[in-house]
Tab-separated table of C-alpha atoms and ligand atoms in Angstrom:
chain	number	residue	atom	x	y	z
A	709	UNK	CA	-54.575	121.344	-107.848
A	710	UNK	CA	-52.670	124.226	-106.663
A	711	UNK	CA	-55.673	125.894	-104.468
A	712	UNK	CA	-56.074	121.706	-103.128
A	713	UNK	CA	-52.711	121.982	-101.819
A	714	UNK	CA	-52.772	125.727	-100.533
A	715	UNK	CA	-55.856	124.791	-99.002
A	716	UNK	CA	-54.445	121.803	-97.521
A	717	UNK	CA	-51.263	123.447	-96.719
A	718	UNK	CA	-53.650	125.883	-94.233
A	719	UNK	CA	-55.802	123.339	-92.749
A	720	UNK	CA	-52.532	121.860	-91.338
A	721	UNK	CA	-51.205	124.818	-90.417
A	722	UNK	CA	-54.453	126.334	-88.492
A	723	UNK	CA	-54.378	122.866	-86.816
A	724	UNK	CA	-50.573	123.481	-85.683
A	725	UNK	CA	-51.300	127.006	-84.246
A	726	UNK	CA	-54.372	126.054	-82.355
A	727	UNK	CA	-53.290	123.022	-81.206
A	728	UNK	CA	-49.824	124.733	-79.978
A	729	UNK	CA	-51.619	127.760	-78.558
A	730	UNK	CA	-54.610	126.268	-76.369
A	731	UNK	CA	-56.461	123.490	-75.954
A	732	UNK	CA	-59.707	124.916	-76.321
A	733	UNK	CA	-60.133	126.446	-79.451
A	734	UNK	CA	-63.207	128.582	-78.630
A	735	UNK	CA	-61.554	131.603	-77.342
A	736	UNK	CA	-58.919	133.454	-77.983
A	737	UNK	CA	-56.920	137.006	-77.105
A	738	UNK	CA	-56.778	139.623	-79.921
A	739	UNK	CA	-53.920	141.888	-78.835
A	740	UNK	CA	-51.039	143.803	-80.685
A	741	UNK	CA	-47.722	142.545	-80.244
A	742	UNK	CA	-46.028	146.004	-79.526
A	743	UNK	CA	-47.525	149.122	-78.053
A	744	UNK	CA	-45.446	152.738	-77.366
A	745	UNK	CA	-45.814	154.838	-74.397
A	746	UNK	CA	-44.902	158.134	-73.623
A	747	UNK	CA	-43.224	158.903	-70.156
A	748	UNK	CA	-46.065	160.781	-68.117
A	749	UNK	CA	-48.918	159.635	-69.877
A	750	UNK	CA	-51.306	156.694	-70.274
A	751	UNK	CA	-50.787	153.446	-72.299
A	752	UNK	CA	-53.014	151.271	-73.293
A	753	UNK	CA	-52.378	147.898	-73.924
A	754	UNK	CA	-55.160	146.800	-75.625
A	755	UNK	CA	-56.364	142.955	-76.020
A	756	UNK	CA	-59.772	141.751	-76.797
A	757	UNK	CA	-61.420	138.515	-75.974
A	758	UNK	CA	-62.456	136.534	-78.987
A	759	UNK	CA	-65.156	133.467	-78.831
A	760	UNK	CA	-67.703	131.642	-81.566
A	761	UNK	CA	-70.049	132.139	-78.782
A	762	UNK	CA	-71.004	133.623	-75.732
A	763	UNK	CA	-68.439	133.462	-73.244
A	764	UNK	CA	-68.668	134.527	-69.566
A	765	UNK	CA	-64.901	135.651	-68.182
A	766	UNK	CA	-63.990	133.815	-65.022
A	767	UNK	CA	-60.837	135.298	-64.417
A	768	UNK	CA	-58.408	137.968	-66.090
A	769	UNK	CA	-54.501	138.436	-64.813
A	770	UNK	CA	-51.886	140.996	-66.454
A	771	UNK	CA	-48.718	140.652	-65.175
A	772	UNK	CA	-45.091	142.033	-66.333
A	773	UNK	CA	-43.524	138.406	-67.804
A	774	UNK	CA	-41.583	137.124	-65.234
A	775	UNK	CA	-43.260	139.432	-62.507
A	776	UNK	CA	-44.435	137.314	-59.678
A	777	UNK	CA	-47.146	139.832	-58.234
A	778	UNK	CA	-50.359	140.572	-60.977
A	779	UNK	CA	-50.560	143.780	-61.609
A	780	UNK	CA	-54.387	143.493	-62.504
A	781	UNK	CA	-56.657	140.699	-61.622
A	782	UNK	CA	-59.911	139.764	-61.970
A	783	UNK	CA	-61.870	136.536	-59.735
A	784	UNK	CA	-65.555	136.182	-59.607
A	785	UNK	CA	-66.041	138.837	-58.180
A	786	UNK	CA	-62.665	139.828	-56.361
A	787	UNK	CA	-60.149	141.851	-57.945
A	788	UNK	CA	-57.082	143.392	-57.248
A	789	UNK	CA	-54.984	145.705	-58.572
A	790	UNK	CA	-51.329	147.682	-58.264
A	791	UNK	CA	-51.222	151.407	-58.145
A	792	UNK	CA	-51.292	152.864	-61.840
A	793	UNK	CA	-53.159	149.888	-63.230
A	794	UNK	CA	-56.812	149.273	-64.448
A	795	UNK	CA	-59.184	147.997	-66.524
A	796	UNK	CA	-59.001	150.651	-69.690
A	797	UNK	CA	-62.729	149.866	-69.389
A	798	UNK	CA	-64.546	152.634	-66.783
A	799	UNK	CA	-66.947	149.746	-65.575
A	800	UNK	CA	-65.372	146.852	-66.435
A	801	UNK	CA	-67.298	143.669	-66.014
A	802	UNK	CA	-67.161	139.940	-66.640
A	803	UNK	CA	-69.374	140.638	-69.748
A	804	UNK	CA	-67.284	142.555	-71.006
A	805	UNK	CA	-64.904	141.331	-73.487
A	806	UNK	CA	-62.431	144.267	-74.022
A	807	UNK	CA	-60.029	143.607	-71.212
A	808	UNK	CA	-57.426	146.174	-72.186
A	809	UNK	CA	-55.181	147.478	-69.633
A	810	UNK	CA	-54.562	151.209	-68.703
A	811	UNK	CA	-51.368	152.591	-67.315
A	812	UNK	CA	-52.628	155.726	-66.186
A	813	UNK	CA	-48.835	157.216	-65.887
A	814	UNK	CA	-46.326	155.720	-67.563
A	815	UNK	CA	-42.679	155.473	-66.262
A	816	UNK	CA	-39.762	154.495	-68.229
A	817	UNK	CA	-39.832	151.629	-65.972
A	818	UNK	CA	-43.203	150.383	-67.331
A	819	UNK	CA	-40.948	149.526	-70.622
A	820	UNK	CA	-41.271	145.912	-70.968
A	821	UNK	CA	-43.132	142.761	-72.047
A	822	UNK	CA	-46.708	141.867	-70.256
A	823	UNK	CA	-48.994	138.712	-70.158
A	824	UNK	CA	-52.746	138.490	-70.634
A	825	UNK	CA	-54.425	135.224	-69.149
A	826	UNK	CA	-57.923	135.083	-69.176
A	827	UNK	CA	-60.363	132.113	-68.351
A	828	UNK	CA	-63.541	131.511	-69.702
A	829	UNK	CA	-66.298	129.228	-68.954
A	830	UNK	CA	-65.635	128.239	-72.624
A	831	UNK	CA	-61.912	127.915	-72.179
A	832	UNK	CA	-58.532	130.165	-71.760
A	833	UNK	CA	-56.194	132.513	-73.891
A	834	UNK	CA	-53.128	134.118	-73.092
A	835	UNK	CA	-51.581	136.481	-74.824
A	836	UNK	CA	-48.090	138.236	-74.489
A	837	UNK	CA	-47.670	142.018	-75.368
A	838	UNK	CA	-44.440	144.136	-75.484
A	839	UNK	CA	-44.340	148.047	-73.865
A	840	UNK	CA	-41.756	150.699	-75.397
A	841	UNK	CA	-41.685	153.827	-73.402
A	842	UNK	CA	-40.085	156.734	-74.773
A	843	UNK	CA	-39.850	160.637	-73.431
A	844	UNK	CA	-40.520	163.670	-75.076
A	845	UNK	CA	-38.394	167.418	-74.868
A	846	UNK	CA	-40.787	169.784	-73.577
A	847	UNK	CA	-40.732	173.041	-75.780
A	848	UNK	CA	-37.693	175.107	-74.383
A	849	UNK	CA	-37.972	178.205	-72.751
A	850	UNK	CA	-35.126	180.885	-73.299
A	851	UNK	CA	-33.989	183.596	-70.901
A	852	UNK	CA	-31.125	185.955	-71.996
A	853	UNK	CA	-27.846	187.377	-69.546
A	854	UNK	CA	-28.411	190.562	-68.905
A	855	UNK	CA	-31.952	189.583	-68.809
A	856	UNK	CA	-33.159	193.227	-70.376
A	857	UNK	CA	-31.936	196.813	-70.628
A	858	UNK	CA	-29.707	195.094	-72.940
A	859	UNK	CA	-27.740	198.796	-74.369
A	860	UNK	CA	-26.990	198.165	-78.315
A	861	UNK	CA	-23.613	196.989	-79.321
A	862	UNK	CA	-22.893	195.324	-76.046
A	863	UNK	CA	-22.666	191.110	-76.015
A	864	UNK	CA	-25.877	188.964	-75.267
A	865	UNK	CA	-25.977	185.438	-74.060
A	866	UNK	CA	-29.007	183.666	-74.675
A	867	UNK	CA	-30.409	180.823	-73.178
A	868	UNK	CA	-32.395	178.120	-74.465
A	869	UNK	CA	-33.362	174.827	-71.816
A	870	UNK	CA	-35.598	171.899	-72.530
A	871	UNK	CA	-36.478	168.991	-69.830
A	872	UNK	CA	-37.900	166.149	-70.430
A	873	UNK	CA	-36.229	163.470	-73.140
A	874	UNK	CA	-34.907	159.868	-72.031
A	875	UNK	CA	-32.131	160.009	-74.418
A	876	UNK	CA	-29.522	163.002	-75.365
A	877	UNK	CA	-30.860	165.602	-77.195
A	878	UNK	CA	-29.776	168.532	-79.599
A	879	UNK	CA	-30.753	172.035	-79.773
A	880	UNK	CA	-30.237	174.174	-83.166
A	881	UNK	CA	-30.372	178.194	-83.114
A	882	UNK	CA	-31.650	180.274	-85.720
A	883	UNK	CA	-31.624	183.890	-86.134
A	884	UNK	CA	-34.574	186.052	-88.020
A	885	UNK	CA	-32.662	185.789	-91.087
A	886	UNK	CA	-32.747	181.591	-91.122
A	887	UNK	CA	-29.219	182.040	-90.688
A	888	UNK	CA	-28.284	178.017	-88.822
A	889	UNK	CA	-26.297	179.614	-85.688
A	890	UNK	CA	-26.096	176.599	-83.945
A	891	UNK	CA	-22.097	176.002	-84.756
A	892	UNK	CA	-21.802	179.339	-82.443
A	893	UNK	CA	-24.153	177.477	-79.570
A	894	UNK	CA	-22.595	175.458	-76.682
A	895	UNK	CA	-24.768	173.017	-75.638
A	896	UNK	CA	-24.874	171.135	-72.091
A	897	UNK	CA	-26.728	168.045	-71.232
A	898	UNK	CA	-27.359	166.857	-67.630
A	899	UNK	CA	-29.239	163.519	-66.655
A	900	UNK	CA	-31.884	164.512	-63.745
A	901	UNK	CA	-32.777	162.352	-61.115
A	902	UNK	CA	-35.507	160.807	-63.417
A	903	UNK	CA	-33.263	159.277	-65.675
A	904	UNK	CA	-34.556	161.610	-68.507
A	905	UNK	CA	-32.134	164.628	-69.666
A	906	UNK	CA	-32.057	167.900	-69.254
A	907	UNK	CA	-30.705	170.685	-71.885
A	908	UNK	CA	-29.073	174.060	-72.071
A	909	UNK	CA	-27.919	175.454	-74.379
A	910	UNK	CA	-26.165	178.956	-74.973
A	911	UNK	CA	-25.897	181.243	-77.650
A	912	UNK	CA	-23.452	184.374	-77.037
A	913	UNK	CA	-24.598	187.119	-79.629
A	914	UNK	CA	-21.815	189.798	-79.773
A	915	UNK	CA	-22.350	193.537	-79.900
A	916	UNK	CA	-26.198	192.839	-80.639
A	917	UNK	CA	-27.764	195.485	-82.212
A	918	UNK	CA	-30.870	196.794	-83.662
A	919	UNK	CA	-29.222	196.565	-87.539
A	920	UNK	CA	-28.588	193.126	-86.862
A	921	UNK	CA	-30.796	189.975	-85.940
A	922	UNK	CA	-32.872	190.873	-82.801
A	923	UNK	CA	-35.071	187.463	-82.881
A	924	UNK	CA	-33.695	184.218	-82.248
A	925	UNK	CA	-35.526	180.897	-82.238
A	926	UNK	CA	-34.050	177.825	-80.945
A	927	UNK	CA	-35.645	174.139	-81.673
A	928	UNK	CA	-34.609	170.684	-79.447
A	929	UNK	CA	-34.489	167.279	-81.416
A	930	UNK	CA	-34.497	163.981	-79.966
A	931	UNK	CA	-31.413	161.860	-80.254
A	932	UNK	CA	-33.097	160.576	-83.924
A	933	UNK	CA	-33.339	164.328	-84.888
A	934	UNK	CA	-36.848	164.664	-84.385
A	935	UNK	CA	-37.761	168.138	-83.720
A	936	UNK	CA	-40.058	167.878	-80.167
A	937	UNK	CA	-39.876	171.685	-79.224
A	938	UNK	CA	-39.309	175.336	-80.577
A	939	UNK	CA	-39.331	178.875	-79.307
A	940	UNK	CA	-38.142	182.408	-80.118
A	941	UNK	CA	-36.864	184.914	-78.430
A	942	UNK	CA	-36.511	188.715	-78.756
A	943	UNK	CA	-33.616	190.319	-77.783
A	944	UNK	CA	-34.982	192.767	-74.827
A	945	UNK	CA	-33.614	195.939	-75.840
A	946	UNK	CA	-36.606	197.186	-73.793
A	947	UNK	CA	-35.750	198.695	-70.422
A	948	UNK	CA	-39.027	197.718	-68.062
A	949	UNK	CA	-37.440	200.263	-65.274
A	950	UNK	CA	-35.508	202.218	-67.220
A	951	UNK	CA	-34.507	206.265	-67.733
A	952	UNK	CA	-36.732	208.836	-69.818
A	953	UNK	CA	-33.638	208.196	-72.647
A	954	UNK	CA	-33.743	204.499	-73.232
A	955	UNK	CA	-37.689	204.884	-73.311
A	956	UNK	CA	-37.833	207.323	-75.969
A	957	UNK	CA	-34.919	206.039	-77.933
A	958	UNK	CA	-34.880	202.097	-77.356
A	959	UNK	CA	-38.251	200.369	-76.349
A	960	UNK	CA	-41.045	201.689	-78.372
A	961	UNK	CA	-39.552	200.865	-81.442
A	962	UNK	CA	-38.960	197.461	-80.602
A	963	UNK	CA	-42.581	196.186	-79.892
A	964	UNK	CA	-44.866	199.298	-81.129
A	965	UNK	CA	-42.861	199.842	-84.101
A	966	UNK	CA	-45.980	200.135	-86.838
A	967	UNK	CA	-48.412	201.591	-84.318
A	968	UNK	CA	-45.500	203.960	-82.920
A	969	UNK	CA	-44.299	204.896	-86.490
A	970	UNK	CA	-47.726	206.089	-87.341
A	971	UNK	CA	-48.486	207.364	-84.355
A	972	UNK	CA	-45.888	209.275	-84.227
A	973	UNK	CA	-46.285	210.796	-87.962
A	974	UNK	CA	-49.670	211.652	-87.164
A	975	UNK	CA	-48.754	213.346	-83.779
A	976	UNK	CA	-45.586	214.867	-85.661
A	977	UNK	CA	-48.045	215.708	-88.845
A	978	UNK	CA	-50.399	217.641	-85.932
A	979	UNK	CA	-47.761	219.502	-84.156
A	980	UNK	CA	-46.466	220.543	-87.717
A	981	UNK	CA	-49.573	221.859	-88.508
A	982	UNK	CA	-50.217	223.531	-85.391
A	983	UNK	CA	-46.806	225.406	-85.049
A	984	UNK	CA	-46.880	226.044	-88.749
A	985	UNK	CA	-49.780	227.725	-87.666
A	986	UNK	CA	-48.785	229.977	-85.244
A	987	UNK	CA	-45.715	230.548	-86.653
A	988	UNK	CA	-47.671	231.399	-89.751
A	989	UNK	CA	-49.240	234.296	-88.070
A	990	UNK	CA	-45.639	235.527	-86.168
A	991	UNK	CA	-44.374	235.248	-90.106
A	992	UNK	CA	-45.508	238.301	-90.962
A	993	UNK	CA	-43.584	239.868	-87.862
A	994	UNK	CA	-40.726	237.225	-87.958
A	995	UNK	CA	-38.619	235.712	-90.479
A	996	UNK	CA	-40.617	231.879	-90.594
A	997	UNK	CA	-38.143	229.120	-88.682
A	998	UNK	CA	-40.464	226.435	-90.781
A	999	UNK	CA	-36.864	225.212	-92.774
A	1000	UNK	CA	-35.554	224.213	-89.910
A	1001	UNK	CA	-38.045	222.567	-88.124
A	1002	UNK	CA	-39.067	220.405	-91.188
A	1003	UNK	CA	-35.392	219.369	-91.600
A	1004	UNK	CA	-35.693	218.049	-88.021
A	1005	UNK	CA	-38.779	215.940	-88.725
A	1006	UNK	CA	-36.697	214.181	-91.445
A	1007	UNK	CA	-33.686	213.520	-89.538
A	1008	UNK	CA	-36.263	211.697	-86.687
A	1009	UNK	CA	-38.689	209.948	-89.673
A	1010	UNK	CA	-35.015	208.182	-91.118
A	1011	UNK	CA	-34.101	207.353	-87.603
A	1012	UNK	CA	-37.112	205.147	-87.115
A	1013	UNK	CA	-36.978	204.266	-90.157
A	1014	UNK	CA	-33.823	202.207	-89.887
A	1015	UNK	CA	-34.422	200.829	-86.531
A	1016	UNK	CA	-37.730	199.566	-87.572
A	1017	UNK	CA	-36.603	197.654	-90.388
A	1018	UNK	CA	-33.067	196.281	-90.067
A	1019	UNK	CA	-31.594	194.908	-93.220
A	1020	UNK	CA	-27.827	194.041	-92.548
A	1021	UNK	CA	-27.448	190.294	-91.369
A	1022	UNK	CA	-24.867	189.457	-88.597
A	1023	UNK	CA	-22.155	187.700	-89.478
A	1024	UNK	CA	-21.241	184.320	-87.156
A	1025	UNK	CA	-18.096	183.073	-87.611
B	1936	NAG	C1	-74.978	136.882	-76.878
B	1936	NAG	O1	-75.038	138.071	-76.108
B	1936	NAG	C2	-75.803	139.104	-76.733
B	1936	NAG	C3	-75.703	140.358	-75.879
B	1936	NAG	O2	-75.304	140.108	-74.600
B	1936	NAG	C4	-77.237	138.649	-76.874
B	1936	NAG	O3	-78.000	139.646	-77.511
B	1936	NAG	C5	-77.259	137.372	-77.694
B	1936	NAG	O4	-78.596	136.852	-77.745
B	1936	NAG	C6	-76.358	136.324	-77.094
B	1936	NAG	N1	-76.275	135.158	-77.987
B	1936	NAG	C7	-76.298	133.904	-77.549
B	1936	NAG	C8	-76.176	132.839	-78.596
B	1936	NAG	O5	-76.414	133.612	-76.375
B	1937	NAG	C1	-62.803	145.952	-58.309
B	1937	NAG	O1	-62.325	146.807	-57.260
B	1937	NAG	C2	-62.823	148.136	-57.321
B	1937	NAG	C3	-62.213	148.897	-56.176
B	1937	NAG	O2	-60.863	148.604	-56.047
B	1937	NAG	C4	-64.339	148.130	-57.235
B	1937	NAG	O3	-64.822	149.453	-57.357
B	1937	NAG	C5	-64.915	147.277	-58.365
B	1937	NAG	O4	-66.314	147.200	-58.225
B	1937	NAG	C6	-64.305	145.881	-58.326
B	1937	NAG	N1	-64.785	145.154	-59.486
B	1937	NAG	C7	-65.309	143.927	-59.425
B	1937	NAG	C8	-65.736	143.354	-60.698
B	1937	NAG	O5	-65.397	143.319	-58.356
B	1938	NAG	C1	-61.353	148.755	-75.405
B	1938	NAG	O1	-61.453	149.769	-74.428
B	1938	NAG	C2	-60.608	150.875	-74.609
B	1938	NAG	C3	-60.793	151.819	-73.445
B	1938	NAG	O2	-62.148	152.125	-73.244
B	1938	NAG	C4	-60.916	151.539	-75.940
B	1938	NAG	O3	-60.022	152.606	-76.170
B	1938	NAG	C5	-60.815	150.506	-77.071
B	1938	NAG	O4	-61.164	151.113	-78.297
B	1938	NAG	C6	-61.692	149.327	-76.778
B	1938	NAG	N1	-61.487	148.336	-77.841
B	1938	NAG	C7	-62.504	147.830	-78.559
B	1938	NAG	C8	-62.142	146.855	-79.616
B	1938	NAG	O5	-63.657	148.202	-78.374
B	1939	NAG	C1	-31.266	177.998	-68.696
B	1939	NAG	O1	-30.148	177.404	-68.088
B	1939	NAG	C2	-29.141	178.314	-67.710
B	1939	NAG	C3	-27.954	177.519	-67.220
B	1939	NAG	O2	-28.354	176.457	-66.411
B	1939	NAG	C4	-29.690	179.296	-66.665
B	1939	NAG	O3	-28.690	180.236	-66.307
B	1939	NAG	C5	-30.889	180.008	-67.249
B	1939	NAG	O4	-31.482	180.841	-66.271
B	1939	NAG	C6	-31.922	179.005	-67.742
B	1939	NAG	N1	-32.997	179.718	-68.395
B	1939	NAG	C7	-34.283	179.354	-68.303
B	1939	NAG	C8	-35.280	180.175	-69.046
B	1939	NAG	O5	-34.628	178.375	-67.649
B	1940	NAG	C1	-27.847	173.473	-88.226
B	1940	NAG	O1	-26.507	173.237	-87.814
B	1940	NAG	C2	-26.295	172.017	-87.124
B	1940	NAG	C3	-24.862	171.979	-86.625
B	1940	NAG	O2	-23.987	172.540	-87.514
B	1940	NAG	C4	-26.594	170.859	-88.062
B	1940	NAG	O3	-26.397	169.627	-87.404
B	1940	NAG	C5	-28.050	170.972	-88.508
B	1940	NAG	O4	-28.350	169.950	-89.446
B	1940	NAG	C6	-28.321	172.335	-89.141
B	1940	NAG	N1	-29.764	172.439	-89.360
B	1940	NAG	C7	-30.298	172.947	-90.465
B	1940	NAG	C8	-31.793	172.958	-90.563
B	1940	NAG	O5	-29.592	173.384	-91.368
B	1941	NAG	C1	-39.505	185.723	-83.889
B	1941	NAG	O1	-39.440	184.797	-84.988
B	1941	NAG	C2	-40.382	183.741	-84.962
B	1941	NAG	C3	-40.171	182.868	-86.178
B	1941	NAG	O2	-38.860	182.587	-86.388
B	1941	NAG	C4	-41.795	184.289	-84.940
B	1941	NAG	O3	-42.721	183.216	-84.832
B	1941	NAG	C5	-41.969	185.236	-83.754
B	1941	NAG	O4	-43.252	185.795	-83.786
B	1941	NAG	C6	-40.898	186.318	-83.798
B	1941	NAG	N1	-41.033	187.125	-82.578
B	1941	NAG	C7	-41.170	188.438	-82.590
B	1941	NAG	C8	-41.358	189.098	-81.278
B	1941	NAG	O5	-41.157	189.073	-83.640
């Protein structure tokens, strides 16, 4: 009884679509009703020709809804087509039922809704599909002011810029630590030309130093709070150009820190041995100045020691 009606209940209501869709019920247009682009790359809109039997196409138009111009169409054998529009088929042909289209570079003008129409020699279908384009943050770079030979315990602004998103965006700082630095951050968004946004943000770190956080990572979120993009950046301590002084003292920590640490045990471990040799033979003739040379080669090891491995957190307030 129940299954009679249900039954019934979907005869009637197959009749209604197909007789309110087409006329001929032999073919029809399998497409998604909404499809999301990303600014800069393709979309496909995707829409397949359906049939009980073979079918040869005829014709095949996309166009925006209300556009006057097609942007893709197909007739016998003459086609036509706008700039940034194809077949998403490499050799399409009238055989061919998948009659997708292809925006091979999508603009946030592209958002929008677009109409399928495609005649058979078995009958038509048309079909209506809707476009959302969105853009996406590239990852940010980050530059610092004074961009290196940054001396300890003076301040350091860092920089952290992402192009790219159609909507306002945010950018968060971090510090090694995890520390959430981005109440400290100012943050400056500029529409470009392109109607997508540009970012900057800037983080002023005062009296860096080695003790305190020397790596800072910065991440960019879409308006929703989607993270798109993250980077990191090192304080540069490390003087490219710089004096005898700041090499010895500053850079090679920074970036050879194990390999310099050993390195410079074993080369302090050799020169030990070797002047512990020869002062081992001037001993007998001399009173030995080992003491005080292997008090030095403490004083350097706890030096390097503490640079290497930081442990006091800055403080943001
Ligand atoms: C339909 O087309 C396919 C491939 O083009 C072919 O193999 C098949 O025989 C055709 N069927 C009919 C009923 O024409
Ligand atoms: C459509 O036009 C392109 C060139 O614009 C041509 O290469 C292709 O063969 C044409 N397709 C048909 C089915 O006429
Ligand atoms: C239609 O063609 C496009 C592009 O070649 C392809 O990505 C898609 O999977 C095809 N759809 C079907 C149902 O074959
Ligand atoms: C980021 O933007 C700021 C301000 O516009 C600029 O001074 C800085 O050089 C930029 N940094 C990078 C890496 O683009
Ligand atoms: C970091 O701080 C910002 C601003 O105070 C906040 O909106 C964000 O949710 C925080 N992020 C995390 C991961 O704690
Ligand atoms: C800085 O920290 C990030 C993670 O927060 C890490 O991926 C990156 O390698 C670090 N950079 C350096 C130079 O240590």
């Amino acid at each position: 009884m129940t299954s009679a009606t249900s039954f019934l209940f979907f005869a009637i209501h197959l009749g209604c679509i197909r007789a309110g869709k087409s006329s001929e019920t032999f073919v029809k247009l399998e497409c998604e009703e909404e499809y999301h682009g990303v600014y800069g790359q393709q979309s496909l809109l995707e829409c397949n020709v359906k049939a009980v039997q073979n079918v040869t196409i005829l014709t095949v138009t996309w166009k925006r809804v209300g556009g006057d111009a097609p942007l893709l169409e197909y007739h016998k054998h003459v086609n036509a087509s706008t700039l940034g529009f194809k077949f998403a088929e490499p050799s399409w042909n009238k055989d061919n039922m998948n009659v997708s289209l292809l925006l091979t570079n999508t603009k946030m003008a592209d958002k929008g809704e677009y109409e399928c129409m495609v005649r058979t020699d078995s009958g038509d279908a048309t079909a209506t599909v809707s476009l959302s384009v969105t853009a996406m943050y590239k990852s940010p770079t980050m530059s610092s002011s004074p961009e290196n030979c940054i001396k300890q315990n003076t301040d350091v602004t860092i920089f952290c810029n992402s192009t790219g998103g159609h909507q306002k965006g945010l950018i968060w700082w971090f510090d090694e630590f995890g520390t959430n630095c981005t109440g400290s951050a100012e943050l400056v968004a500029k529409k470009t030309d392109d109607t997508l946004f540009s970012l900057s943000s800037k983080l002023t770190v005062l009296k860096a130093t080695y003790s305190g956080s020397t790596n800072y990572s910065c991440t960019v979120h879409n308006t929703n709070g989607v993270q798109e993009g993250k980077a990191s950046f090192e304080i540069p301590f490390v003087c490219s150009a710089g004096s005898k002084d700041d090499f010895a003292s500053d850079s090679t920590t920074q970036w050879l820190a194990p390999v310099g640490f050993i390195g410079s045990l074993v080369i302090g471990l050799l020169a030990a041995l070797l002047i512990f040799k020869r002062r081992s033979v001037q001993r007998a003739r001399r009173q030995s100045t080992f003491p005080l040379m292997s008090k030095s080669f403490n004083i350097q090891y706890l030096l390097k020691n503490e640079k290497c491995f930081p442990i006091f957190p800055r403080q943001f307030t």
